[in-house]
Tab-separated table of C-alpha atoms in Angstrom:
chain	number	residue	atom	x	y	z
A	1	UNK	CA	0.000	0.000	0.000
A	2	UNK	CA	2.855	2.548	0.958
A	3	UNK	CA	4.898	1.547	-1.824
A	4	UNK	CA	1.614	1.742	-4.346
A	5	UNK	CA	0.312	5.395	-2.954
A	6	UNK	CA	3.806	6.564	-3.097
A	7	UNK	CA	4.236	5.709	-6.825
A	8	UNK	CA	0.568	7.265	-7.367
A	9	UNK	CA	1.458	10.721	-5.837
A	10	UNK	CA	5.044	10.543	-7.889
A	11	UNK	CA	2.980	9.818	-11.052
A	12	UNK	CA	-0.224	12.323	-10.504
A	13	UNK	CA	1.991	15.297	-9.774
A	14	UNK	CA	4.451	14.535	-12.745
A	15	UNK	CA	7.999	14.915	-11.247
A	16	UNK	CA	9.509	11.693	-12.303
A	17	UNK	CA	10.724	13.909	-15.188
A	18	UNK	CA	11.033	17.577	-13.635
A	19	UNK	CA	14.462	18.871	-13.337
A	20	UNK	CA	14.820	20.447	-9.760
A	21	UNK	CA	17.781	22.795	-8.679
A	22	UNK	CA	20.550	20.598	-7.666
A	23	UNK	CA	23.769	20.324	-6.253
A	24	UNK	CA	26.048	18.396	-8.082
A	25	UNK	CA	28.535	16.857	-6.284
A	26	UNK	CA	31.405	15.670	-8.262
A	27	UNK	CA	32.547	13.210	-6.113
A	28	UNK	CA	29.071	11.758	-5.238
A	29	UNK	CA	27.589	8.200	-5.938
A	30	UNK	CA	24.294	9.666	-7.743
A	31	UNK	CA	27.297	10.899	-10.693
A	32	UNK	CA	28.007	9.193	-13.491
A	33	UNK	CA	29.072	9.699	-17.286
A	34	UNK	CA	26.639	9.175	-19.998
A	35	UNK	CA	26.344	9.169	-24.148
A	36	UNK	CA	23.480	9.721	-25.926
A	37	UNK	CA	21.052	11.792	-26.709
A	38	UNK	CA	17.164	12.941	-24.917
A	39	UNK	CA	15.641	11.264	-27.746
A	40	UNK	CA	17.519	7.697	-28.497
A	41	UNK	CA	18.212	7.564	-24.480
A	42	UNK	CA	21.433	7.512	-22.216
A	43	UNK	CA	24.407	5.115	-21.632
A	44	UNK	CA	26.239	4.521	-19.249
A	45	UNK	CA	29.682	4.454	-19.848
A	46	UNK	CA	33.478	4.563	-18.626
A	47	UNK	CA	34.469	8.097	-17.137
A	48	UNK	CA	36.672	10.144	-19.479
A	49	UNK	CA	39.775	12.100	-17.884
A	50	UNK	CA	38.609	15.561	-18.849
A	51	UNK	CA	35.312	16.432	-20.140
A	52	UNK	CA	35.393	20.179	-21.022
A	53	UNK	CA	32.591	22.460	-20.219
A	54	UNK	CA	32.096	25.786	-21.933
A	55	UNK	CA	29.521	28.546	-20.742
A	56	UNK	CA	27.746	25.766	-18.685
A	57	UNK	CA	27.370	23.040	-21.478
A	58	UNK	CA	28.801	20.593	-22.596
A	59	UNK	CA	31.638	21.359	-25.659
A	60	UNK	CA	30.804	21.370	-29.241
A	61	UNK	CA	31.280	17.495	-30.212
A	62	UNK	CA	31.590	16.177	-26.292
A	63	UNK	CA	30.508	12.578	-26.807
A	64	UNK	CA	30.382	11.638	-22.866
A	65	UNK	CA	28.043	13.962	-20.547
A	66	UNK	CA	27.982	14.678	-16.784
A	67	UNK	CA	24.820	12.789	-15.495
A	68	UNK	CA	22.957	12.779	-12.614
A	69	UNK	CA	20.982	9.780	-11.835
A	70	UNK	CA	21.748	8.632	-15.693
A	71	UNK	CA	20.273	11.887	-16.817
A	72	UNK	CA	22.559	14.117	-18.716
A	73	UNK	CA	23.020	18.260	-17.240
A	74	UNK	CA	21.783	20.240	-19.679
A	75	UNK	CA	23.940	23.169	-17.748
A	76	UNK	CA	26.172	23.965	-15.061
A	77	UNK	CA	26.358	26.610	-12.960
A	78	UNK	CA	28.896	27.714	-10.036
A	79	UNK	CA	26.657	29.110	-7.524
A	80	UNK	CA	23.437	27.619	-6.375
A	81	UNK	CA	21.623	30.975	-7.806
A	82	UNK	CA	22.548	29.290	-10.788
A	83	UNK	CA	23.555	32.804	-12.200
A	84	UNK	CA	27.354	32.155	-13.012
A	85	UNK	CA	27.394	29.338	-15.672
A	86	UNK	CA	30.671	27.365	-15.446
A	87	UNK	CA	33.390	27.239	-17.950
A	88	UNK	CA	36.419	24.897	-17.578
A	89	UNK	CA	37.211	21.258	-17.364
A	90	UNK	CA	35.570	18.425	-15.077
A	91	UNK	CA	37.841	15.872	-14.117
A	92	UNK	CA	35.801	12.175	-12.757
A	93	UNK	CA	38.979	11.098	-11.451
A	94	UNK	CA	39.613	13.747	-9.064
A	95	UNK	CA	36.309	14.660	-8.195
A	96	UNK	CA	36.389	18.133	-8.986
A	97	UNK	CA	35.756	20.885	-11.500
A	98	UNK	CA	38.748	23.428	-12.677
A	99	UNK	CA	37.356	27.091	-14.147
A	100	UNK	CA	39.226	29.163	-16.789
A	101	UNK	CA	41.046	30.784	-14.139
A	102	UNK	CA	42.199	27.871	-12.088
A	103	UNK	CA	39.318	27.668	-9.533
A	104	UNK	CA	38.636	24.305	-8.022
A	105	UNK	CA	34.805	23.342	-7.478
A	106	UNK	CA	34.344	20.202	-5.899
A	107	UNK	CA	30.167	20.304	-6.653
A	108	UNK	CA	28.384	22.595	-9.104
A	109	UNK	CA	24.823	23.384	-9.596
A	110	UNK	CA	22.142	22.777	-12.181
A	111	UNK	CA	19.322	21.393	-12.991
A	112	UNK	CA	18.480	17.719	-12.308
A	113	UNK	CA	15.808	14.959	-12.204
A	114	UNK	CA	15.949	13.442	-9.099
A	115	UNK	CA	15.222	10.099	-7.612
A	116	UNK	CA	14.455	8.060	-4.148
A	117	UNK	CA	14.039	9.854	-1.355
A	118	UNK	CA	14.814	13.416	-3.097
A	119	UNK	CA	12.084	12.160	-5.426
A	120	UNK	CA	9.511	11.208	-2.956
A	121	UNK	CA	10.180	14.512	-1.078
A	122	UNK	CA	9.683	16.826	-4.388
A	123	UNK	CA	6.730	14.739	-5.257
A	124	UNK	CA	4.597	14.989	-1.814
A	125	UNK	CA	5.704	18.888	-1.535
A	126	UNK	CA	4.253	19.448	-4.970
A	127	UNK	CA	1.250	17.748	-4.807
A	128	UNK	CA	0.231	18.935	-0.869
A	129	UNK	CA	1.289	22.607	-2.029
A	130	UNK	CA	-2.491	24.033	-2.669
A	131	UNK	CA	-2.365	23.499	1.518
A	132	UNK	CA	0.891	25.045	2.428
A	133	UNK	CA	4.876	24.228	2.062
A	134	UNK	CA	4.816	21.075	4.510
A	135	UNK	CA	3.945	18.290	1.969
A	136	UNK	CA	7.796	17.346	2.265
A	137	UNK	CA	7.470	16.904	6.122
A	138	UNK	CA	5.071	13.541	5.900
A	139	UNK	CA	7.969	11.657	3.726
A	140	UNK	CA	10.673	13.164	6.354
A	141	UNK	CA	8.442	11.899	9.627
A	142	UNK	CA	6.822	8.765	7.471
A	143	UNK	CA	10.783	7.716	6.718
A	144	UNK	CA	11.916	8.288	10.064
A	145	UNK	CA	8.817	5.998	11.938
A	146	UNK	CA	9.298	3.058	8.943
A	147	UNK	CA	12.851	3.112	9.515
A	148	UNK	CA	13.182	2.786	13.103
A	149	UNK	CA	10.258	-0.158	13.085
A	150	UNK	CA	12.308	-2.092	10.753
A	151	UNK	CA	15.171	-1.647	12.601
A	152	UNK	CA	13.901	-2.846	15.899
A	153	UNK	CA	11.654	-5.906	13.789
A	154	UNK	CA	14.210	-7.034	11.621
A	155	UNK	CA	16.847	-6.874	15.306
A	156	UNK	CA	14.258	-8.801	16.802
A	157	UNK	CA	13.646	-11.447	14.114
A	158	UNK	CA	17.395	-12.305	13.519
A	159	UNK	CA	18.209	-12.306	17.004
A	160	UNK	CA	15.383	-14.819	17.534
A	161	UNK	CA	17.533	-17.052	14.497
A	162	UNK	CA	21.202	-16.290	15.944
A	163	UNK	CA	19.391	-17.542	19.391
A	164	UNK	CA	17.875	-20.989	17.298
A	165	UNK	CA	21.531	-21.289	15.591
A	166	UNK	CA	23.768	-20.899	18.031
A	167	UNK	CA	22.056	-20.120	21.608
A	168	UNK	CA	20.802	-17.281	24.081
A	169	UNK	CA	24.922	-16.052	23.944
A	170	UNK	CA	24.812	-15.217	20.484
A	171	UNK	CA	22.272	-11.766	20.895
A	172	UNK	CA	24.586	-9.695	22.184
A	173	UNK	CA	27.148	-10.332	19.035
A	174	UNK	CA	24.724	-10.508	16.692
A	175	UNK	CA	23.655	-6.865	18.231
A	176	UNK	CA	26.881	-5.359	18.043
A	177	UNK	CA	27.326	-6.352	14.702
A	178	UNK	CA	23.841	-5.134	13.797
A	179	UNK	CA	24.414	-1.732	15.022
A	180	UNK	CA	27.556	-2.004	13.232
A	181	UNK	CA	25.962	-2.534	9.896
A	182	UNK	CA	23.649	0.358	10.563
A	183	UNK	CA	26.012	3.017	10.803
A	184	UNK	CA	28.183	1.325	8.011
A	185	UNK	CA	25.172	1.751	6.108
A	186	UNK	CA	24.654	5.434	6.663
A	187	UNK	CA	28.359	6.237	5.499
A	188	UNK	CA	28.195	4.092	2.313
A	189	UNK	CA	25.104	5.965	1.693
A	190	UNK	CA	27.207	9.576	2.891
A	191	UNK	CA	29.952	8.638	0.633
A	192	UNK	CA	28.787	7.018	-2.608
A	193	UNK	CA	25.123	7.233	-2.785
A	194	UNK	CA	21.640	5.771	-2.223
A	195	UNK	CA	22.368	3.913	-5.407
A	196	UNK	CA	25.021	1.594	-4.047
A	197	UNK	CA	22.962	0.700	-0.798
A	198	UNK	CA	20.252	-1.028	-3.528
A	199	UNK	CA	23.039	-3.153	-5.125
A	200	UNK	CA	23.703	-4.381	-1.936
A	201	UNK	CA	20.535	-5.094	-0.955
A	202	UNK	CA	19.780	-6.586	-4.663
A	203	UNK	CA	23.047	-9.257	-4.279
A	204	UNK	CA	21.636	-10.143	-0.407
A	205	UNK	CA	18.414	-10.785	-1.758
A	206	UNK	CA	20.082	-12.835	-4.075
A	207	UNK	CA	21.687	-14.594	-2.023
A	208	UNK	CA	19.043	-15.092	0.376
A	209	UNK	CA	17.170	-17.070	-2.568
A	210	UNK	CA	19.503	-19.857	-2.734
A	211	UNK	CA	18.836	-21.533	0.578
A	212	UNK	CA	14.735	-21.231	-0.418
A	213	UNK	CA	15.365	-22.958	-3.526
A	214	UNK	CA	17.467	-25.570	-1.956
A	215	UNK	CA	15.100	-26.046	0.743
A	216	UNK	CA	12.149	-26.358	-2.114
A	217	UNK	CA	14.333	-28.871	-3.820
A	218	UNK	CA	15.524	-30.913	-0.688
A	219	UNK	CA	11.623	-30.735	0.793
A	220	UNK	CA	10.025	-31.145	-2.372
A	221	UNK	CA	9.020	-35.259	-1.661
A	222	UNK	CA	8.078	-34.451	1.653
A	223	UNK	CA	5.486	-32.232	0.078
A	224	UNK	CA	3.894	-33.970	-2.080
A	225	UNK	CA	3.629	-36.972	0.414
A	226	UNK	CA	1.778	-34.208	2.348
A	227	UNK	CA	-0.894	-32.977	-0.069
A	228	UNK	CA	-1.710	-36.773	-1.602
A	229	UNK	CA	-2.092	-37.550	2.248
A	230	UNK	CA	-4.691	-34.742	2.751
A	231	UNK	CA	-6.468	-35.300	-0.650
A	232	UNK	CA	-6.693	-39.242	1.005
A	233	UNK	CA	-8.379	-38.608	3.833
A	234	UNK	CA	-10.766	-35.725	2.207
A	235	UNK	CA	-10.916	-33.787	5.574
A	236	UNK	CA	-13.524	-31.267	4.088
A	237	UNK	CA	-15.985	-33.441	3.993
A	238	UNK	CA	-15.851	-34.091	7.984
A	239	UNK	CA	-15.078	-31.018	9.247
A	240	UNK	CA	-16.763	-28.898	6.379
A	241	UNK	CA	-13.501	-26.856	6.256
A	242	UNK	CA	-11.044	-27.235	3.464
């Protein structure tokens, strides 16, 4: 339901595709280098050395683009007025931006279509604005109640496992090392991104998977001899209940 309402209000009020003002941090996780065009659609590709920038876009005949969130910059700008369009040379490498006159930028500004959290934020502020500038508040206090109730159900649930795997004095590890993981979390997600975080989560879920499918393989016989067993003795027609 949460996940379905959110995607509604994201759809209805259109900013999947708005660009917002943006800070573009050069050495940030939501970066990356792109070719293509708007119409054909970007790819992702290899970051050059230098990509040289010239009164905010990209040269005459550039063939890789700064992106954010896959998404080409149209322009970039210095300040966060967005009034002083930038001119020089960004370097992926290094994480910055060099000017004409040997200024180093470590983040620019310009126009960008979000995504996640940023996203959800825009969307709800948008949409809740014909009542005031507070839409972006319910994501901010919805995010902060979901996340600390998965935090203390998911502690709860794997301590209950590390207690049927290994015994009672196994909680306390296993709730070091989950705190552990949860400010580990928060500075992968500081340092390169929301974007890396779902990788992670996409190769655990992966690997969660296997033991289900070996425990669907290895219990499969011990199923069926289960439901021929219950279609034997026709229980429904004693009890009335299926």
């Amino acid at each position: 339901v949460i996940c379905t309402m959110t995607a509604l209000v994201i759809v209805v009020t259109g900013v999947y595709s708005e660009r917002v003002p943006t800070e573009i941090t050069l050495g940030g996780g939501d970066l990356s280098w792109v070719s293509g065009d708007a119409g054909v659609g970007y790819e992702d590709v290899a970051a050059p050395a230098e990509i040289l920038i010239q009164n905010g876009t990209h040269a005459a005949g550039s063939a890789v683009f700064v992106a954010w969130h896959e998404v080409a910059l149209e322009t970039l700008y210095t300040d966060e007025g967005r009034t002083q369009a930038f001119t020089g040379s960004v370097f992926p490498a290094r994480g910055e931006a060099v000017d004409d006159e040997g200024n180093v930028y470590v983040s620019l500004w310009g126009m960008a279509i979000e995504s996640g959290a940023p996203l959800t934020t825009y969307a709800f502020r948008t949409g809740l604005s014909p009542l005031g500038d507070w839409g972006h508040f319910v994501v901010i206090f919805s995010v902060l109640l979901f996340g600390i109730s998965t935090a203390i159900a998911w502690s709860y649930y794997g301590d209950r496992c590390a207690i049927y795997l290994f015994g009672e004095g196994a909680v306390v590890p296993y709730k070091v090392v989950y705190l552990i993981m949860h400010l580990l979390g928060a500075g992968v997600v500081g340092a390169a991104g929301i974007s890396l975080v779902w990788d992670l989560g996409d190769i655990a879920l992966g690997i969660v998977i296997l033991p289900n499918l070996i425990a669907l393989v290895l219990l499969s016989g011990k199923i069926k001899e289960l439901t021929d067993d219950y279609f034997e003795r026709k229980p429904w027609k004693t009890s009335g209940k299926v």
